[in-house]
Amino acid sequence: MDYVGHVIRPPSEAYSMIIQVTVGCSHNMCTFCGAYKDLQPKFWIKDWETVKKDIDEASSYRYGFTKAFLADGDVLILPTDDILKIMNYIKQKNKSIEAINVYGNSKAILRKTLEELKELKNAGLSIVYQGIESGNKDVLRKIRKGAFPDNMREAAAKVIESGIKLSQTVLLGIAGKEMSHEHARDTGKLLGEMSPDFASALTVMILPNTPLYKEYKEGKFILPDKFGLLEELKIIIKNMNVKRNCYFTSNHASNYLPIRANLPKDQSSVLKLIDKVIDSKDEKILKPEHMRAL
């Protein structure tokens, strides 16, 4: 397989056929992300023959894939006809494939018309994973996300209207201790307004090859402690007044407390659980530091 760099995928795509269509991220400016910092150039689109060869090779494994994931971070930025060509070839070579999924940032989603998204949906695009990180515009500006709540809200609405499932991720701790409450409150409210099919909270990991690490070392960024991060999780869920069922998780390897909940049904019970853990101040309940990872 002609895979450049590390495999970047959502945890739920662990058993998917992974085909790298783009390398890197066209934005590549987020202060917390170290995923593509060593790439030269920072972003490029693979040619059709290379992608086709990888699909042929992956298809020869006879694993019986039921899902495929198109990597890396910016496949939706391609012309729709190019994405359809890739999707159709994957399904042609793998009759067992039932769903094809991608990452999608707000910019890439908004470049697509509703009709284009519906065409992709009809061709088998099942889930778009959108990383929003925070619902607070000041935090988004500081981390150089390249999108603000209004863009994210519009992009989310377009995906949902197309019939494609929407999965969104947010980052605990990304606002630092100083704006922890505002970040959590606004993030929960934004998730509630967008009401994705799936939402997950990860915890920011401060990586040495990022601008955030420099801020951390200079004392300009102070990460909330373990129970401060749980307080953020609680505030997010408390403010997530979703309009339809949303499966919410915080079971990523970076998190201290795994949570799985169907919102709004489980909102009250989950908040009680988090409060109980916070009040206990018992770190033995939490995931040990050596078991945390990206």
Tab-separated table of C-alpha atoms in Angstrom:
chain	number	residue	atom	x	y	z
A	1	MET	CA	0.000	0.000	0.000
A	2	ASP	CA	1.263	3.457	-0.870
A	3	TYR	CA	0.487	4.926	2.578
A	4	VAL	CA	2.372	8.086	3.518
A	5	GLY	CA	2.866	8.848	7.225
A	6	HIS	CA	0.784	7.441	10.071
A	7	VAL	CA	-2.713	6.060	9.636
A	8	ILE	CA	-5.125	8.824	10.670
A	9	ARG	CA	-8.667	7.582	11.218
A	10	PRO	CA	-11.533	7.759	13.738
A	11	PRO	CA	-11.498	4.962	16.353
A	12	SER	CA	-14.738	3.574	14.897
A	13	GLU	CA	-12.972	2.910	11.579
A	14	ALA	CA	-10.497	0.406	13.081
A	15	TYR	CA	-11.804	-2.481	10.968
A	16	SER	CA	-12.492	-0.518	7.797
A	17	MET	CA	-10.649	-0.709	4.513
A	18	ILE	CA	-8.533	2.454	4.694
A	19	ILE	CA	-7.616	4.083	1.406
A	20	GLN	CA	-5.410	7.175	1.510
A	21	VAL	CA	-6.710	9.605	-1.093
A	22	THR	CA	-5.143	12.820	0.201
A	23	VAL	CA	-1.995	13.223	2.256
A	24	GLY	CA	-2.050	15.690	5.127
A	25	CYS	CA	-4.480	18.533	5.720
A	26	SER	CA	-5.065	21.563	3.492
A	27	HIS	CA	-5.592	23.776	6.580
A	28	ASN	CA	-2.793	22.365	8.761
A	29	MET	CA	-2.733	25.376	11.107
A	30	CYS	CA	-4.473	24.138	14.279
A	31	THR	CA	-2.180	24.893	17.213
A	32	PHE	CA	-2.884	21.591	19.006
A	33	CYS	CA	-2.495	19.173	16.076
A	34	GLY	CA	0.814	17.456	15.426
A	35	ALA	CA	-0.478	14.940	12.884
A	36	TYR	CA	0.912	16.407	9.664
A	37	LYS	CA	3.627	18.810	10.798
A	38	ASP	CA	6.516	16.793	9.317
A	39	LEU	CA	5.046	16.371	5.834
A	40	GLN	CA	6.607	18.058	2.809
A	41	PRO	CA	4.604	19.394	1.099
A	42	LYS	CA	1.972	19.858	3.808
A	43	PHE	CA	-0.883	18.592	1.643
A	44	TRP	CA	-1.383	16.856	-1.681
A	45	ILE	CA	-3.950	14.786	-3.557
A	46	LYS	CA	-2.899	11.373	-4.815
A	47	ASP	CA	-3.325	10.575	-8.488
A	48	TRP	CA	-6.038	8.164	-9.592
A	49	GLU	CA	-3.645	5.381	-10.611
A	50	THR	CA	-2.031	5.307	-7.157
A	51	VAL	CA	-5.421	5.253	-5.402
A	52	LYS	CA	-6.709	2.571	-7.797
A	53	LYS	CA	-3.649	0.387	-7.133
A	54	ASP	CA	-4.204	0.658	-3.361
A	55	ILE	CA	-7.876	-0.269	-3.741
A	56	ASP	CA	-6.850	-3.296	-5.825
A	57	GLU	CA	-4.332	-4.396	-3.213
A	58	ALA	CA	-6.692	-3.885	-0.251
A	59	SER	CA	-9.427	-5.746	-2.112
A	60	SER	CA	-7.130	-8.730	-2.671
A	61	TYR	CA	-6.854	-9.372	1.085
A	62	ARG	CA	-10.280	-11.036	1.063
A	63	TYR	CA	-10.907	-9.796	4.561
A	64	GLY	CA	-14.566	-9.187	3.835
A	65	PHE	CA	-14.625	-5.473	4.627
A	66	THR	CA	-18.086	-4.021	5.265
A	67	LYS	CA	-16.832	-0.424	5.544
A	68	ALA	CA	-14.226	1.758	3.880
A	69	PHE	CA	-12.652	4.980	5.114
A	70	LEU	CA	-11.134	7.532	2.762
A	71	ALA	CA	-8.114	9.174	4.417
A	72	ASP	CA	-6.552	11.627	5.287
A	73	GLY	CA	-8.235	14.739	6.569
A	74	ASP	CA	-9.489	16.476	3.460
A	75	VAL	CA	-11.008	14.040	0.962
A	76	LEU	CA	-14.241	16.067	0.729
A	77	ILE	CA	-12.248	18.924	-0.771
A	78	LEU	CA	-11.911	16.887	-3.992
A	79	PRO	CA	-14.366	17.455	-6.868
A	80	THR	CA	-17.475	15.360	-6.288
A	81	ASP	CA	-16.982	13.377	-9.511
A	82	ASP	CA	-13.510	12.309	-8.334
A	83	ILE	CA	-14.876	11.110	-4.983
A	84	LEU	CA	-17.673	9.223	-6.727
A	85	LYS	CA	-15.128	7.540	-9.028
A	86	ILE	CA	-13.172	6.290	-5.998
A	87	MET	CA	-16.277	5.179	-4.112
A	88	ASN	CA	-17.746	3.348	-7.087
A	89	TYR	CA	-14.494	1.511	-7.734
A	90	ILE	CA	-14.243	0.407	-4.093
A	91	LYS	CA	-17.775	-0.978	-4.233
A	92	GLN	CA	-17.129	-2.585	-7.613
A	93	LYS	CA	-14.145	-4.466	-6.187
A	94	ASN	CA	-15.769	-5.229	-2.804
A	95	LYS	CA	-19.380	-6.342	-2.941
A	96	SER	CA	-19.469	-6.597	0.875
A	97	ILE	CA	-18.817	-2.853	1.392
A	98	GLU	CA	-21.969	-1.293	2.844
A	99	ALA	CA	-20.669	2.147	3.868
A	100	ILE	CA	-17.876	4.556	2.975
A	101	ASN	CA	-16.919	7.291	5.455
A	102	VAL	CA	-14.728	10.430	5.460
A	103	TYR	CA	-13.497	13.315	7.580
A	104	GLY	CA	-15.055	16.628	6.587
A	105	ASN	CA	-14.090	20.071	7.825
A	106	SER	CA	-16.581	22.925	7.619
A	107	LYS	CA	-14.864	24.542	4.637
A	108	ALA	CA	-14.958	21.361	2.556
A	109	ILE	CA	-18.576	20.608	3.479
A	110	LEU	CA	-19.745	24.115	2.590
A	111	ARG	CA	-18.051	23.904	-0.803
A	112	LYS	CA	-20.422	21.071	-1.695
A	113	THR	CA	-23.960	21.786	-2.804
A	114	LEU	CA	-26.770	19.924	-1.099
A	115	GLU	CA	-27.331	18.047	-4.361
A	116	GLU	CA	-23.680	16.928	-4.420
A	117	LEU	CA	-23.889	15.648	-0.857
A	118	LYS	CA	-27.069	13.746	-1.697
A	119	GLU	CA	-25.315	12.220	-4.707
A	120	LEU	CA	-22.464	11.075	-2.467
A	121	LYS	CA	-24.979	9.710	0.019
A	122	ASN	CA	-26.741	7.723	-2.693
A	123	ALA	CA	-23.366	6.333	-3.782
A	124	GLY	CA	-22.713	4.981	-0.283
A	125	LEU	CA	-21.249	7.841	1.779
A	126	SER	CA	-22.550	6.997	5.232
A	127	ILE	CA	-20.788	9.175	7.838
A	128	VAL	CA	-18.957	12.504	7.742
A	129	TYR	CA	-16.686	13.037	10.763
A	130	GLN	CA	-16.454	16.738	11.625
A	131	GLY	CA	-13.992	17.940	14.251
A	132	ILE	CA	-15.358	21.118	15.803
A	133	GLU	CA	-13.112	21.147	18.939
A	134	SER	CA	-14.977	24.038	20.623
A	135	GLY	CA	-18.172	26.046	20.357
A	136	ASN	CA	-16.550	29.228	21.649
A	137	LYS	CA	-15.427	31.635	18.924
A	138	ASP	CA	-12.560	33.082	20.982
A	139	VAL	CA	-11.163	29.614	21.615
A	140	LEU	CA	-11.541	28.700	17.931
A	141	ARG	CA	-9.694	31.857	16.957
A	142	LYS	CA	-6.900	31.158	19.418
A	143	ILE	CA	-6.366	27.575	18.244
A	144	ARG	CA	-6.510	28.731	14.592
A	145	LYS	CA	-9.223	26.257	13.698
A	146	GLY	CA	-10.184	28.065	10.500
A	147	ALA	CA	-13.912	27.925	11.242
A	148	PHE	CA	-16.369	29.524	13.643
A	149	PRO	CA	-19.698	28.384	15.152
A	150	ASP	CA	-21.802	29.856	12.335
A	151	ASN	CA	-19.790	27.983	9.670
A	152	MET	CA	-19.915	24.780	11.681
A	153	ARG	CA	-23.657	25.097	12.269
A	154	GLU	CA	-24.322	25.655	8.559
A	155	ALA	CA	-22.093	22.743	7.545
A	156	ALA	CA	-23.740	20.414	10.060
A	157	ALA	CA	-27.231	21.325	8.869
A	158	LYS	CA	-26.238	20.623	5.262
A	159	VAL	CA	-24.852	17.174	6.071
A	160	ILE	CA	-27.924	16.223	8.094
A	161	GLU	CA	-30.298	17.492	5.387
A	162	SER	CA	-28.488	15.379	2.788
A	163	GLY	CA	-29.244	12.217	4.781
A	164	ILE	CA	-25.589	11.520	5.579
A	165	LYS	CA	-24.922	10.733	9.230
A	166	LEU	CA	-22.896	13.324	11.126
A	167	SER	CA	-20.290	12.515	13.773
A	168	GLN	CA	-18.667	15.416	15.633
A	169	THR	CA	-15.728	15.580	18.017
A	170	VAL	CA	-14.838	18.174	20.635
A	171	LEU	CA	-11.726	18.621	22.775
A	172	LEU	CA	-11.724	18.760	26.552
A	173	GLY	CA	-9.060	21.108	27.875
A	174	ILE	CA	-8.393	22.935	24.602
A	175	ALA	CA	-9.334	26.315	26.114
A	176	GLY	CA	-6.929	25.890	29.020
A	177	LYS	CA	-7.874	26.579	32.610
A	178	GLU	CA	-8.601	30.250	31.917
A	179	MET	CA	-11.574	29.714	29.574
A	180	SER	CA	-12.548	26.208	30.644
A	181	HIS	CA	-16.128	27.023	31.679
A	182	GLU	CA	-16.923	29.220	28.661
A	183	HIS	CA	-15.508	26.608	26.296
A	184	ALA	CA	-17.542	23.781	27.831
A	185	ARG	CA	-20.773	25.783	28.010
A	186	ASP	CA	-20.611	27.040	24.425
A	187	THR	CA	-19.474	23.682	23.080
A	188	GLY	CA	-22.420	21.915	24.682
A	189	LYS	CA	-24.839	24.535	23.352
A	190	LEU	CA	-23.443	24.274	19.825
A	191	LEU	CA	-23.636	20.482	19.851
A	192	GLY	CA	-27.222	20.748	21.033
A	193	GLU	CA	-28.102	23.155	18.235
A	194	MET	CA	-26.457	20.967	15.587
A	195	SER	CA	-27.764	17.676	17.036
A	196	PRO	CA	-25.388	15.270	15.267
A	197	ASP	CA	-26.057	11.539	15.080
A	198	PHE	CA	-22.850	10.903	17.024
A	199	ALA	CA	-20.701	13.121	19.231
A	200	SER	CA	-17.540	12.358	21.137
A	201	ALA	CA	-15.293	14.214	23.540
A	202	LEU	CA	-11.539	13.683	23.392
A	203	THR	CA	-8.994	15.212	25.755
A	204	VAL	CA	-6.300	17.440	24.301
A	205	MET	CA	-2.828	15.881	24.397
A	206	ILE	CA	-0.020	18.461	24.336
A	207	LEU	CA	2.408	17.304	21.639
A	208	PRO	CA	6.010	18.563	21.397
A	209	ASN	CA	5.777	19.457	17.693
A	210	THR	CA	2.892	21.915	18.131
A	211	PRO	CA	2.522	25.631	18.905
A	212	LEU	CA	0.358	24.660	21.885
A	213	TYR	CA	3.340	22.873	23.436
A	214	LYS	CA	5.383	26.075	23.181
A	215	GLU	CA	2.593	27.991	24.971
A	216	TYR	CA	2.478	25.255	27.615
A	217	LYS	CA	6.236	25.363	28.245
A	218	GLU	CA	6.146	29.176	28.495
A	219	GLY	CA	3.329	29.022	31.051
A	220	LYS	CA	0.846	30.701	28.697
A	221	PHE	CA	-1.370	27.620	28.525
A	222	ILE	CA	-2.419	25.795	31.698
A	223	LEU	CA	-4.337	22.561	31.260
A	224	PRO	CA	-7.184	21.923	33.743
A	225	ASP	CA	-6.479	19.073	36.151
A	226	LYS	CA	-8.195	15.699	35.788
A	227	PHE	CA	-11.299	16.701	37.691
A	228	GLY	CA	-11.389	20.067	35.924
A	229	LEU	CA	-11.557	18.149	32.638
A	230	LEU	CA	-14.430	16.080	34.023
A	231	GLU	CA	-16.174	19.316	34.995
A	232	GLU	CA	-15.897	20.378	31.347
A	233	LEU	CA	-17.403	17.065	30.258
A	234	LYS	CA	-20.279	17.574	32.677
A	235	ILE	CA	-20.967	21.128	31.469
A	236	ILE	CA	-20.899	20.030	27.827
A	237	ILE	CA	-23.429	17.248	28.415
A	238	LYS	CA	-25.595	19.495	30.607
A	239	ASN	CA	-25.862	22.047	27.789
A	240	MET	CA	-26.405	19.486	25.005
A	241	ASN	CA	-30.113	20.001	24.462
A	242	VAL	CA	-30.249	17.906	21.310
A	243	LYS	CA	-33.312	17.898	19.075
A	244	ARG	CA	-32.959	14.238	18.099
A	245	ASN	CA	-31.190	11.152	19.395
A	246	CYS	CA	-27.412	11.522	19.670
A	247	TYR	CA	-25.023	8.767	20.719
A	248	PHE	CA	-22.401	10.490	22.872
A	249	THR	CA	-19.094	8.964	23.959
A	250	SER	CA	-15.973	9.934	25.844
A	251	ASN	CA	-14.313	6.525	25.536
A	252	HIS	CA	-11.337	7.651	23.464
A	253	ALA	CA	-7.891	6.581	24.713
A	254	SER	CA	-7.104	10.190	25.687
A	255	ASN	CA	-9.947	10.422	28.225
A	256	TYR	CA	-9.891	9.772	31.957
A	257	LEU	CA	-13.506	8.613	32.305
A	258	PRO	CA	-15.233	6.526	29.606
A	259	ILE	CA	-18.843	7.494	28.979
A	260	ARG	CA	-21.394	6.071	26.549
A	261	ALA	CA	-24.841	7.639	26.480
A	262	ASN	CA	-27.886	8.107	24.313
A	263	LEU	CA	-28.926	11.727	24.600
A	264	PRO	CA	-31.268	13.172	25.669
A	265	LYS	CA	-32.511	9.938	27.314
A	266	ASP	CA	-29.427	9.298	29.449
A	267	GLN	CA	-28.523	12.928	30.161
A	268	SER	CA	-29.626	12.980	33.803
A	269	SER	CA	-28.023	9.657	34.772
A	270	VAL	CA	-24.710	10.537	33.102
A	271	LEU	CA	-24.539	13.901	34.869
A	272	LYS	CA	-25.133	12.175	38.207
A	273	LEU	CA	-22.329	9.711	37.466
A	274	ILE	CA	-19.842	12.453	36.564
A	275	ASP	CA	-20.808	14.464	39.659
A	276	LYS	CA	-20.235	11.395	41.818
A	277	VAL	CA	-16.738	10.891	40.379
A	278	ILE	CA	-15.843	14.584	40.749
A	279	ASP	CA	-17.090	14.692	44.345
A	280	SER	CA	-15.091	11.582	45.230
A	281	LYS	CA	-11.759	13.110	44.118
A	282	ASP	CA	-10.616	9.493	43.817
A	283	GLU	CA	-8.063	9.276	40.998
A	284	LYS	CA	-8.113	5.468	41.188
A	285	ILE	CA	-11.496	5.598	39.403
A	286	LEU	CA	-9.876	7.329	36.429
A	287	LYS	CA	-7.806	5.866	33.620
A	288	PRO	CA	-4.121	5.688	34.642
A	289	GLU	CA	-1.850	8.179	32.902
A	290	HIS	CA	0.262	5.469	31.241
A	291	MET	CA	-2.832	4.107	29.476
A	292	ARG	CA	-3.762	7.406	27.841
A	293	ALA	CA	-2.889	8.014	24.196
A	294	LEU	CA	-4.050	9.653	21.004
